[in-house]
Tab-separated table of C-alpha atoms in Angstrom:
chain	number	residue	atom	x	y	z
A	21	UNK	CA	103.485	38.088	-0.974
A	22	UNK	CA	100.099	38.853	0.590
A	23	UNK	CA	97.078	37.038	-0.688
A	24	UNK	CA	93.846	38.889	-1.196
A	25	UNK	CA	90.203	38.043	-1.522
A	26	UNK	CA	89.173	39.043	-5.022
A	27	UNK	CA	85.995	41.113	-5.150
A	28	UNK	CA	84.694	39.782	-8.438
A	29	UNK	CA	83.525	42.470	-10.821
A	30	UNK	CA	84.687	45.355	-8.649
A	31	UNK	CA	86.062	48.180	-10.754
A	32	UNK	CA	87.719	47.644	-14.120
A	33	UNK	CA	88.339	44.117	-15.464
A	34	UNK	CA	92.093	44.734	-15.362
A	35	UNK	CA	92.010	46.168	-11.833
A	36	UNK	CA	90.955	43.866	-8.994
A	37	UNK	CA	90.791	45.501	-5.583
A	38	UNK	CA	90.803	42.827	-2.956
A	39	UNK	CA	90.398	42.107	0.716
A	40	UNK	CA	93.302	40.544	2.594
A	41	UNK	CA	92.577	36.871	3.254
A	42	UNK	CA	95.744	35.734	4.985
A	43	UNK	CA	94.279	35.396	8.486
A	44	UNK	CA	91.372	33.303	7.218
A	45	UNK	CA	93.645	31.055	5.155
A	46	UNK	CA	95.894	30.519	8.165
A	47	UNK	CA	92.899	29.370	10.239
A	48	UNK	CA	91.834	26.921	7.526
A	49	UNK	CA	95.380	25.597	7.158
A	50	UNK	CA	95.381	24.888	10.890
A	51	UNK	CA	92.293	22.693	10.359
A	52	UNK	CA	94.021	20.939	7.443
A	53	UNK	CA	97.197	20.407	9.489
A	54	UNK	CA	95.055	18.686	12.129
A	55	UNK	CA	93.644	16.346	9.473
A	56	UNK	CA	90.097	17.656	9.777
A	57	UNK	CA	87.359	17.011	7.212
A	58	UNK	CA	84.813	19.806	6.909
A	59	UNK	CA	82.273	21.653	4.763
A	60	UNK	CA	82.278	25.300	3.695
A	61	UNK	CA	78.553	26.014	3.479
A	62	UNK	CA	77.590	29.587	2.704
A	63	UNK	CA	74.922	31.394	0.703
A	64	UNK	CA	75.178	31.909	-3.026
A	65	UNK	CA	77.943	34.189	-4.289
A	66	UNK	CA	79.609	34.261	-0.888
A	67	UNK	CA	83.128	33.750	-2.232
A	68	UNK	CA	83.419	29.996	-1.669
A	69	UNK	CA	85.098	29.289	-5.016
A	70	UNK	CA	87.481	32.216	-4.650
A	71	UNK	CA	88.393	30.995	-1.179
A	72	UNK	CA	89.176	27.494	-2.495
A	73	UNK	CA	91.364	28.957	-5.245
A	74	UNK	CA	93.309	31.009	-2.700
A	75	UNK	CA	93.545	28.037	-0.349
A	76	UNK	CA	94.994	25.809	-3.058
A	77	UNK	CA	97.892	28.236	-3.535
A	78	UNK	CA	98.290	28.727	0.210
A	79	UNK	CA	98.654	24.980	0.905
A	80	UNK	CA	100.795	24.098	-2.096
A	81	UNK	CA	104.174	24.196	-0.328
A	82	UNK	CA	103.089	21.656	2.294
A	83	UNK	CA	100.516	19.509	0.528
A	84	UNK	CA	99.435	18.201	-2.846
A	85	UNK	CA	96.060	19.830	-3.392
A	86	UNK	CA	93.418	18.399	-5.709
A	87	UNK	CA	90.666	20.966	-6.152
A	88	UNK	CA	87.732	19.559	-8.117
A	89	UNK	CA	84.460	21.118	-9.262
A	90	UNK	CA	81.504	18.749	-9.429
A	91	UNK	CA	79.452	21.182	-11.484
A	92	UNK	CA	82.116	21.586	-14.161
A	93	UNK	CA	83.628	18.115	-14.121
A	94	UNK	CA	80.756	15.747	-13.300
A	95	UNK	CA	77.540	15.537	-15.338
A	96	UNK	CA	74.212	14.232	-14.083
A	97	UNK	CA	74.789	10.973	-15.960
A	98	UNK	CA	77.954	10.258	-13.973
A	99	UNK	CA	75.851	9.754	-10.826
A	100	UNK	CA	73.825	6.967	-12.434
A	101	UNK	CA	75.664	4.190	-10.588
A	102	UNK	CA	78.948	3.412	-8.841
A	103	UNK	CA	80.727	2.420	-12.031
A	104	UNK	CA	79.928	5.603	-13.972
A	105	UNK	CA	80.661	7.763	-10.927
A	106	UNK	CA	83.987	6.062	-10.208
A	107	UNK	CA	85.158	6.457	-13.805
A	108	UNK	CA	84.128	10.113	-13.916
A	109	UNK	CA	85.775	10.813	-10.551
A	110	UNK	CA	89.048	9.215	-11.708
A	111	UNK	CA	89.023	11.204	-14.948
A	112	UNK	CA	88.384	14.440	-13.019
A	113	UNK	CA	91.077	13.549	-10.456
A	114	UNK	CA	93.717	12.927	-13.138
A	115	UNK	CA	92.664	15.999	-15.113
A	116	UNK	CA	92.884	18.204	-12.026
A	117	UNK	CA	96.352	16.874	-11.166
A	118	UNK	CA	97.527	17.582	-14.713
A	119	UNK	CA	96.262	21.188	-14.835
A	120	UNK	CA	97.575	21.813	-11.311
A	121	UNK	CA	101.067	20.814	-12.483
A	122	UNK	CA	101.062	17.890	-10.051
A	123	UNK	CA	102.833	15.678	-12.594
A	124	UNK	CA	104.025	13.031	-10.147
A	125	UNK	CA	100.547	12.537	-8.710
A	126	UNK	CA	99.060	12.465	-12.201
A	127	UNK	CA	101.337	9.610	-13.234
A	128	UNK	CA	100.623	7.673	-10.033
A	129	UNK	CA	96.888	8.125	-10.481
A	130	UNK	CA	96.951	7.096	-14.142
A	131	UNK	CA	98.858	3.949	-13.219
A	132	UNK	CA	96.970	2.914	-10.078
A	133	UNK	CA	93.395	4.013	-10.759
A	134	UNK	CA	92.572	1.471	-13.450
A	135	UNK	CA	89.796	-1.063	-14.001
A	136	UNK	CA	87.609	0.387	-11.235
A	137	UNK	CA	83.960	-0.668	-11.276
A	138	UNK	CA	82.675	0.342	-7.836
A	139	UNK	CA	83.340	2.657	-4.904
A	140	UNK	CA	85.045	0.013	-2.762
A	141	UNK	CA	87.669	-0.565	-5.470
A	142	UNK	CA	87.988	3.186	-6.018
A	143	UNK	CA	88.889	3.886	-2.400
A	144	UNK	CA	91.241	0.910	-2.115
A	145	UNK	CA	93.205	2.335	-5.017
A	146	UNK	CA	92.949	5.940	-3.780
A	147	UNK	CA	94.528	4.706	-0.557
A	148	UNK	CA	97.460	3.372	-2.606
A	149	UNK	CA	97.751	6.717	-4.408
A	150	UNK	CA	97.862	8.532	-1.056
A	151	UNK	CA	100.621	6.176	0.134
A	152	UNK	CA	102.787	6.558	-2.996
A	153	UNK	CA	102.555	10.330	-3.343
A	154	UNK	CA	105.457	12.284	-1.845
A	155	UNK	CA	103.182	14.721	-0.005
A	156	UNK	CA	99.961	14.265	1.853
A	157	UNK	CA	96.940	14.954	-0.354
A	158	UNK	CA	94.193	17.460	0.374
A	159	UNK	CA	90.980	16.897	-1.594
A	160	UNK	CA	88.705	19.896	-2.181
A	161	UNK	CA	85.372	19.553	-3.986
A	162	UNK	CA	83.425	22.656	-5.000
A	163	UNK	CA	79.735	22.781	-5.972
A	164	UNK	CA	78.759	19.631	-4.082
A	165	UNK	CA	75.161	20.818	-4.499
A	166	UNK	CA	75.440	19.363	-7.997
A	167	UNK	CA	75.328	15.960	-6.306
A	168	UNK	CA	71.889	16.600	-4.804
A	169	UNK	CA	69.391	13.760	-5.151
A	170	UNK	CA	72.115	11.195	-5.841
A	171	UNK	CA	72.455	8.238	-3.507
A	172	UNK	CA	75.748	7.334	-5.133
A	173	UNK	CA	77.263	10.551	-3.790
A	174	UNK	CA	76.160	9.693	-0.267
A	175	UNK	CA	77.800	6.293	-0.703
A	176	UNK	CA	80.954	8.142	-1.806
A	177	UNK	CA	80.801	10.174	1.413
A	178	UNK	CA	80.377	6.981	3.405
A	179	UNK	CA	83.601	5.624	1.897
A	180	UNK	CA	85.400	8.869	2.753
A	181	UNK	CA	84.150	8.521	6.300
A	182	UNK	CA	85.191	4.879	6.481
A	183	UNK	CA	88.773	5.608	5.459
A	184	UNK	CA	88.874	8.636	7.762
A	185	UNK	CA	88.031	6.365	10.707
A	186	UNK	CA	90.864	3.934	9.876
A	187	UNK	CA	93.384	6.576	8.773
A	188	UNK	CA	95.938	5.299	11.294
A	189	UNK	CA	95.926	1.930	9.528
A	190	UNK	CA	95.320	2.815	5.876
A	191	UNK	CA	96.618	5.889	4.027
A	192	UNK	CA	93.930	8.358	2.981
A	193	UNK	CA	93.474	12.049	2.288
A	194	UNK	CA	95.002	14.405	4.854
A	195	UNK	CA	91.868	16.560	4.682
A	196	UNK	CA	88.691	16.708	2.630
A	197	UNK	CA	86.919	20.051	2.101
A	198	UNK	CA	83.464	20.223	0.523
A	199	UNK	CA	81.982	23.549	-0.585
A	200	UNK	CA	78.407	24.423	-1.479
A	201	UNK	CA	75.239	26.083	-0.256
A	202	UNK	CA	73.663	22.990	1.290
A	203	UNK	CA	75.207	20.984	4.068
A	204	UNK	CA	75.406	17.212	3.788
A	205	UNK	CA	72.415	16.573	6.051
A	206	UNK	CA	70.264	18.684	3.731
A	207	UNK	CA	71.439	16.642	0.772
A	208	UNK	CA	70.363	13.476	2.546
A	209	UNK	CA	66.949	14.970	3.318
A	210	UNK	CA	66.444	15.555	-0.385
A	211	UNK	CA	67.194	11.917	-1.158
A	212	UNK	CA	65.635	10.190	1.856
A	213	UNK	CA	63.160	12.552	3.539
A	214	UNK	CA	61.767	9.923	5.916
A	215	UNK	CA	62.493	10.331	9.620
A	216	UNK	CA	64.637	7.188	9.801
A	217	UNK	CA	67.355	8.692	7.633
A	218	UNK	CA	66.917	12.405	8.258
A	219	UNK	CA	69.729	12.762	10.765
A	220	UNK	CA	71.843	9.722	9.886
A	221	UNK	CA	74.464	11.679	7.993
A	222	UNK	CA	77.375	9.909	6.275
A	223	UNK	CA	79.396	13.038	7.030
A	224	UNK	CA	79.162	13.031	10.823
A	225	UNK	CA	82.946	13.080	11.038
A	226	UNK	CA	83.043	16.653	9.773
A	227	UNK	CA	84.458	19.407	11.961
A	228	UNK	CA	82.527	22.652	12.290
A	229	UNK	CA	83.680	25.392	9.915
A	230	UNK	CA	83.230	28.585	11.922
A	231	UNK	CA	85.535	30.957	10.053
A	232	UNK	CA	83.837	34.241	9.185
A	233	UNK	CA	83.923	34.733	5.406
A	234	UNK	CA	82.053	38.031	5.448
A	235	UNK	CA	83.933	41.322	5.191
A	236	UNK	CA	84.327	43.520	8.234
A	237	UNK	CA	84.826	47.278	8.072
A	238	UNK	CA	88.605	46.825	8.241
A	239	UNK	CA	88.510	44.542	5.188
A	240	UNK	CA	86.529	47.101	3.190
A	241	UNK	CA	88.854	49.910	4.313
A	242	UNK	CA	91.799	47.931	2.948
A	243	UNK	CA	90.107	47.401	-0.397
A	244	UNK	CA	89.080	51.041	-0.790
A	245	UNK	CA	92.502	52.249	0.338
A	246	UNK	CA	94.123	50.204	-2.423
A	247	UNK	CA	91.665	51.669	-4.921
A	248	UNK	CA	92.186	55.216	-3.621
A	249	UNK	CA	95.955	54.896	-3.906
A	250	UNK	CA	95.503	54.148	-7.606
A	251	UNK	CA	92.731	56.627	-8.466
A	252	UNK	CA	92.946	59.523	-5.966
A	253	UNK	CA	89.190	60.162	-5.827
A	254	UNK	CA	89.264	62.002	-2.505
A	255	UNK	CA	86.687	59.633	-0.977
A	256	UNK	CA	86.192	59.466	2.783
A	257	UNK	CA	87.409	55.869	3.105
A	258	UNK	CA	86.388	55.260	6.707
A	259	UNK	CA	82.907	56.755	6.325
A	260	UNK	CA	82.231	54.976	3.055
A	261	UNK	CA	83.501	51.634	4.366
A	262	UNK	CA	81.160	51.904	7.337
A	263	UNK	CA	78.216	52.751	5.054
A	264	UNK	CA	78.932	49.782	2.792
A	265	UNK	CA	79.141	47.493	5.807
A	266	UNK	CA	75.956	48.932	7.365
A	267	UNK	CA	73.946	48.066	4.252
A	268	UNK	CA	75.555	44.730	3.328
A	269	UNK	CA	76.742	43.312	6.685
A	270	UNK	CA	79.815	42.303	4.698
A	271	UNK	CA	78.065	39.937	2.250
A	272	UNK	CA	80.904	39.713	-0.337
A	273	UNK	CA	78.977	40.001	-3.598
A	274	UNK	CA	76.879	42.911	-2.270
A	275	UNK	CA	80.055	44.753	-1.275
A	276	UNK	CA	81.396	44.082	-4.763
A	277	UNK	CA	78.255	45.295	-6.499
A	278	UNK	CA	78.129	48.566	-4.562
A	279	UNK	CA	81.789	49.247	-5.381
A	280	UNK	CA	81.210	48.410	-9.029
A	281	UNK	CA	78.260	50.819	-9.247
A	282	UNK	CA	80.205	53.639	-7.608
A	283	UNK	CA	83.239	53.055	-9.808
A	284	UNK	CA	81.015	53.179	-12.894
A	285	UNK	CA	79.496	56.475	-11.747
A	286	UNK	CA	82.965	57.998	-11.330
A	287	UNK	CA	81.994	59.370	-7.925
A	288	UNK	CA	82.563	58.084	-4.404
A	289	UNK	CA	80.347	60.332	-2.292
A	290	UNK	CA	77.113	59.925	-0.312
A	291	UNK	CA	74.862	60.441	-3.315
A	292	UNK	CA	76.670	57.908	-5.512
A	293	UNK	CA	76.489	55.433	-2.630
A	294	UNK	CA	72.742	56.041	-2.337
A	295	UNK	CA	72.367	55.454	-6.076
A	296	UNK	CA	74.349	52.215	-5.810
A	297	UNK	CA	72.056	50.979	-3.045
A	298	UNK	CA	69.035	52.012	-5.097
A	299	UNK	CA	70.364	49.927	-7.997
A	300	UNK	CA	70.732	46.845	-5.792
A	301	UNK	CA	67.232	47.295	-4.419
A	302	UNK	CA	65.664	47.793	-7.840
A	303	UNK	CA	67.513	45.568	-10.305
A	304	UNK	CA	67.485	41.798	-10.707
A	305	UNK	CA	70.543	39.660	-10.064
A	306	UNK	CA	71.012	35.922	-9.407
A	307	UNK	CA	71.387	36.354	-5.653
A	308	UNK	CA	68.177	38.362	-5.249
A	309	UNK	CA	66.312	36.067	-7.641
A	310	UNK	CA	67.284	33.133	-5.433
A	311	UNK	CA	65.927	34.980	-2.391
A	312	UNK	CA	62.625	35.854	-4.079
A	313	UNK	CA	62.204	32.328	-5.458
A	314	UNK	CA	62.558	30.911	-1.962
A	315	UNK	CA	59.948	33.376	-0.671
A	316	UNK	CA	57.530	32.359	-3.402
A	317	UNK	CA	58.080	28.633	-2.882
A	318	UNK	CA	58.238	28.382	0.913
A	319	UNK	CA	55.155	29.506	2.863
A	320	UNK	CA	56.807	28.866	6.243
A	321	UNK	CA	59.765	31.064	5.281
A	322	UNK	CA	57.357	33.794	4.162
A	323	UNK	CA	55.515	33.646	7.473
A	324	UNK	CA	58.763	33.748	9.439
A	325	UNK	CA	60.023	36.854	7.668
A	326	UNK	CA	56.619	38.572	7.691
A	327	UNK	CA	56.336	38.093	11.449
A	328	UNK	CA	59.807	39.525	11.989
A	329	UNK	CA	59.523	42.476	9.603
A	330	UNK	CA	55.902	43.607	9.796
A	331	UNK	CA	54.798	42.339	13.200
A	332	UNK	CA	58.072	43.097	14.949
A	333	UNK	CA	58.121	39.702	16.617
A	334	UNK	CA	61.272	38.608	18.421
A	335	UNK	CA	61.707	35.022	17.215
A	336	UNK	CA	64.358	32.925	18.952
A	337	UNK	CA	67.185	31.859	16.682
A	338	UNK	CA	66.779	28.100	17.065
A	339	UNK	CA	68.855	26.261	14.479
A	340	UNK	CA	66.919	23.064	15.256
A	341	UNK	CA	63.912	24.699	13.579
A	342	UNK	CA	64.224	23.567	9.959
A	343	UNK	CA	62.792	26.839	8.575
A	344	UNK	CA	65.367	28.874	10.479
A	345	UNK	CA	68.119	26.396	9.597
A	346	UNK	CA	67.380	26.611	5.872
A	347	UNK	CA	67.002	30.394	5.863
A	348	UNK	CA	70.376	30.706	7.607
A	349	UNK	CA	71.958	28.193	5.225
A	350	UNK	CA	70.884	30.276	2.237
A	351	UNK	CA	72.329	33.369	3.906
A	352	UNK	CA	68.987	35.162	4.221
A	353	UNK	CA	68.942	35.504	8.016
A	354	UNK	CA	71.464	35.831	10.821
A	355	UNK	CA	71.586	35.453	14.573
A	356	UNK	CA	71.337	38.812	16.296
A	357	UNK	CA	71.158	38.722	20.081
A	358	UNK	CA	69.769	35.160	19.826
A	359	UNK	CA	66.881	36.355	17.649
A	360	UNK	CA	66.160	35.916	13.948
A	361	UNK	CA	67.270	38.929	11.914
A	362	UNK	CA	67.351	39.446	8.148
A	363	UNK	CA	70.991	39.175	7.067
A	364	UNK	CA	71.438	42.731	5.789
A	365	UNK	CA	69.571	45.913	4.839
A	366	UNK	CA	69.667	45.149	1.126
A	367	UNK	CA	67.888	41.814	1.628
A	368	UNK	CA	65.517	43.344	4.144
A	369	UNK	CA	64.394	46.136	1.837
A	370	UNK	CA	63.957	43.738	-1.075
A	371	UNK	CA	61.814	41.510	1.149
A	372	UNK	CA	59.742	44.459	2.352
A	373	UNK	CA	59.241	45.539	-1.261
A	374	UNK	CA	58.271	42.009	-2.269
A	375	UNK	CA	55.610	41.781	0.426
A	376	UNK	CA	54.333	45.244	-0.464
A	377	UNK	CA	54.171	44.352	-4.153
A	378	UNK	CA	51.899	41.402	-3.306
A	379	UNK	CA	49.307	43.854	-1.975
A	380	UNK	CA	50.012	46.950	-4.057
A	381	UNK	CA	47.660	46.034	-6.906
A	382	UNK	CA	44.652	45.785	-4.598
A	383	UNK	CA	45.692	48.424	-2.073
A	384	UNK	CA	43.876	51.727	-2.058
A	385	UNK	CA	46.627	53.213	0.105
A	386	UNK	CA	49.255	52.331	-2.518
A	387	UNK	CA	47.079	53.861	-5.244
A	388	UNK	CA	46.757	57.065	-3.233
A	389	UNK	CA	50.532	57.209	-2.919
A	390	UNK	CA	50.867	56.909	-6.684
A	391	UNK	CA	48.314	59.700	-7.201
A	392	UNK	CA	49.863	62.027	-4.608
A	393	UNK	CA	53.510	61.467	-5.523
A	394	UNK	CA	54.148	64.745	-7.361
A	395	UNK	CA	52.854	66.857	-4.463
A	396	UNK	CA	55.710	65.997	-2.145
A	397	UNK	CA	58.835	66.996	-4.061
A	398	UNK	CA	60.065	70.532	-3.448
A	399	UNK	CA	63.508	71.597	-4.637
A	400	UNK	CA	64.762	67.985	-4.837
A	401	UNK	CA	63.656	67.390	-1.246
A	402	UNK	CA	60.793	65.459	0.275
A	403	UNK	CA	58.108	67.343	2.144
A	404	UNK	CA	57.704	64.699	4.809
A	405	UNK	CA	55.213	66.795	6.775
A	406	UNK	CA	52.871	66.865	3.814
A	407	UNK	CA	53.340	63.126	3.259
A	408	UNK	CA	52.215	62.468	6.837
A	409	UNK	CA	49.347	64.935	6.528
A	410	UNK	CA	48.012	63.265	3.393
A	411	UNK	CA	48.544	59.813	4.902
A	412	UNK	CA	46.324	60.784	7.848
A	413	UNK	CA	43.593	61.965	5.478
A	414	UNK	CA	43.665	58.743	3.460
A	415	UNK	CA	43.857	56.572	6.566
A	416	UNK	CA	40.834	58.238	8.141
A	417	UNK	CA	38.966	58.078	4.852
A	418	UNK	CA	39.621	54.344	4.488
A	419	UNK	CA	39.332	53.232	8.123
A	420	UNK	CA	37.584	56.091	9.897
A	421	UNK	CA	34.110	54.554	9.676
A	422	UNK	CA	35.282	50.959	10.207
A	423	UNK	CA	38.206	50.962	12.698
A	424	UNK	CA	37.603	47.334	13.604
A	425	UNK	CA	38.974	46.306	10.205
A	426	UNK	CA	42.359	47.801	11.060
A	427	UNK	CA	44.857	45.679	12.949
A	428	UNK	CA	47.630	47.277	14.956
A	429	UNK	CA	50.353	45.481	13.004
A	430	UNK	CA	48.952	46.893	9.739
A	431	UNK	CA	50.226	50.380	10.566
A	432	UNK	CA	53.774	50.080	9.279
A	433	UNK	CA	52.640	48.087	6.241
A	434	UNK	CA	50.092	50.767	5.280
A	435	UNK	CA	52.631	53.549	5.685
A	436	UNK	CA	55.170	51.705	3.541
A	437	UNK	CA	52.478	51.006	0.952
A	438	UNK	CA	51.846	54.741	0.765
A	439	UNK	CA	55.523	55.771	0.923
A	440	UNK	CA	56.907	53.286	-1.598
A	441	UNK	CA	55.464	54.882	-4.789
A	442	UNK	CA	56.347	58.347	-3.484
A	443	UNK	CA	60.092	57.672	-3.290
A	444	UNK	CA	60.262	54.841	-5.834
A	445	UNK	CA	62.953	55.348	-8.475
A	446	UNK	CA	64.600	58.224	-6.630
A	447	UNK	CA	64.934	57.380	-2.952
A	448	UNK	CA	65.443	54.370	-0.692
A	449	UNK	CA	64.194	53.378	2.726
A	450	UNK	CA	65.127	50.848	5.337
A	451	UNK	CA	63.878	49.839	8.762
A	452	UNK	CA	66.214	50.305	11.711
A	453	UNK	CA	66.369	46.795	13.137
A	454	UNK	CA	67.446	47.924	16.616
A	455	UNK	CA	64.176	49.783	17.171
A	456	UNK	CA	61.795	47.384	15.451
A	457	UNK	CA	59.392	45.643	17.790
A	458	UNK	CA	55.651	45.167	18.174
A	459	UNK	CA	55.215	48.676	19.573
A	460	UNK	CA	57.700	50.803	17.685
A	461	UNK	CA	59.797	50.968	14.546
A	462	UNK	CA	61.904	53.585	12.773
A	463	UNK	CA	61.840	54.105	9.022
A	464	UNK	CA	64.903	55.839	7.573
A	465	UNK	CA	64.376	57.389	4.156
A	466	UNK	CA	67.330	58.376	1.950
A	467	UNK	CA	66.294	60.823	-0.760
A	468	UNK	CA	68.866	62.562	-2.967
A	469	UNK	CA	71.504	62.642	-0.255
A	470	UNK	CA	69.207	63.700	2.618
A	471	UNK	CA	67.851	61.494	5.384
A	472	UNK	CA	64.410	61.560	6.981
A	473	UNK	CA	63.601	59.568	10.121
A	474	UNK	CA	60.003	58.575	10.813
A	475	UNK	CA	59.189	56.716	14.007
A	476	UNK	CA	56.035	54.588	13.807
A	477	UNK	CA	54.411	53.487	17.039
A	478	UNK	CA	51.206	52.317	18.598
A	479	UNK	CA	49.712	54.747	21.119
A	480	UNK	CA	50.095	53.311	24.634
A	481	UNK	CA	49.186	56.386	26.651
A	482	UNK	CA	50.583	59.880	27.180
A	483	UNK	CA	53.530	58.738	29.276
A	484	UNK	CA	54.625	56.218	26.664
A	485	UNK	CA	54.158	58.834	23.945
A	486	UNK	CA	56.396	61.306	25.782
A	487	UNK	CA	59.043	58.606	26.069
A	488	UNK	CA	58.758	58.015	22.321
A	489	UNK	CA	59.378	61.708	21.663
A	490	UNK	CA	62.561	61.527	23.734
A	491	UNK	CA	63.669	58.400	21.904
A	492	UNK	CA	63.363	59.970	18.476
A	493	UNK	CA	65.267	63.024	19.711
A	494	UNK	CA	68.116	60.748	20.793
A	495	UNK	CA	67.972	58.970	17.459
A	496	UNK	CA	68.141	62.282	15.587
A	497	UNK	CA	71.208	63.188	17.597
A	498	UNK	CA	72.833	59.892	16.583
A	499	UNK	CA	72.187	60.675	12.898
A	500	UNK	CA	73.229	64.328	13.283
A	501	UNK	CA	69.784	65.551	12.226
A	502	UNK	CA	67.750	68.408	13.683
A	503	UNK	CA	64.285	67.328	12.566
A	504	UNK	CA	62.356	64.067	12.740
A	505	UNK	CA	58.831	62.694	12.447
A	506	UNK	CA	56.592	60.646	14.711
A	507	UNK	CA	53.568	58.759	13.359
A	508	UNK	CA	51.281	57.412	16.110
A	509	UNK	CA	48.396	55.015	15.588
A	510	UNK	CA	45.877	55.853	18.314
A	511	UNK	CA	42.787	53.681	18.837
A	512	UNK	CA	41.289	55.585	21.763
A	513	UNK	CA	37.774	56.839	21.117
A	514	UNK	CA	38.703	60.240	22.580
A	515	UNK	CA	41.858	60.606	20.489
A	516	UNK	CA	42.804	63.856	18.769
A	517	UNK	CA	44.085	63.208	15.272
A	518	UNK	CA	46.189	65.643	13.264
A	519	UNK	CA	49.616	67.240	13.190
A	520	UNK	CA	51.666	69.200	15.695
A	521	UNK	CA	55.273	70.343	16.016
A	522	UNK	CA	57.146	70.109	19.292
A	523	UNK	CA	60.673	70.770	20.540
A	524	UNK	CA	62.426	67.953	22.401
A	525	UNK	CA	65.982	68.337	23.700
A	526	UNK	CA	66.808	70.890	21.022
A	527	UNK	CA	65.309	68.783	18.220
A	528	UNK	CA	62.200	69.513	16.155
A	529	UNK	CA	59.713	66.639	16.093
A	530	UNK	CA	56.679	66.715	13.811
A	531	UNK	CA	54.058	64.431	15.314
A	532	UNK	CA	51.181	62.962	13.321
A	533	UNK	CA	48.363	61.058	15.024
A	534	UNK	CA	45.854	58.830	13.231
């Protein structure tokens, strides 16, 4: 029987449409068979717990699996000292064996794990348990983040490491799997931040866990196909799967939330997808709250993301940089062509909106967008030409007499400040990462099922401008659109501002110059 990755909350409570997980489980079992100890560190709501549940069933024929949860089974008080921790660990171990129907192991543990007062005694007796049990034991611990700031937990890891190193002489666990957001080195930094202990991890025996837990397009196709077979909605499975992947990069809970929104709407077309994305960008949820909290608390993270998103800087993806390491650990960024990239479009748009909201209250450009909003909607469509025309007027009014106050990198921020209240509540936008750099960026606006592409660029001369016109024509062809928009920020004293319409390779390009 195939095993599937449950997309929590997707569709009706009684109907779980899932992504096949067999290939991933087989890779993890290979690590277990080799006796490897490792950590599954992924961002929040990335499916770690669901993976452990599936893995427990997958390994059951070959191993005795003890899958514990430190958050549910261990309170803060249990980490007070070795004695309280050891007692709590034994109780959780026995309890887990009982509810996992591992009766033989439960009886062995109840008999052998007695009168323990410290970690040394605990591991001596756990070694006996491992020897007496009929099968090799795999220990899995979820929510190890609950052990943050506890030296006793690091001492526990040290004992695990010690027995791992002498496993040919003393029986011990076949494999130990820890799951959480933070890796063990980060836990140690929280407890002992001084340089002497920063990199002296008690978990340096761990093998790298490089299995991709995100969903690819094929995974999403399988899930939607299962749903379609039950509900016969007539959806375009391949197209919709690609759209979901394009916006989420396969982040499991984001995939789930989009599917849940579309199922609730009763429609699986482009417009219902757009509305689902709009919901994710607008509404609060624990994952997004975690992202925003980190932005508010970490100035270096803010600067990193601002430089990437608004300045178009190409920042090398160097995992030895602690800011980049932490951002990757939380799942906020990814490595794209060896450069830092925001993990997915949903996160990126939320981050853009957060930065914009920090300036919106004091921004005249944002206020003008609020005031002008009702002028741009005609027959449920945006009049993008008029938006650009009004933007030029406001820009020249604000900066025309004091151009020195305008910085080149402010261009895209000012346009987004003006655009955001215009489409807010009805449309979405995102920045095409492949074209974002210090000279050029493309804004894609989705509004009631129709797309509008606006290329923003700094004027670098007529030849460069002509090249930009060709680029947007190629981009329009990729999106199967006939019309696009080019907004140029020109700082030449002899510049000619205004609007013009040109034809490029069979495409209509409306060019606005400020």
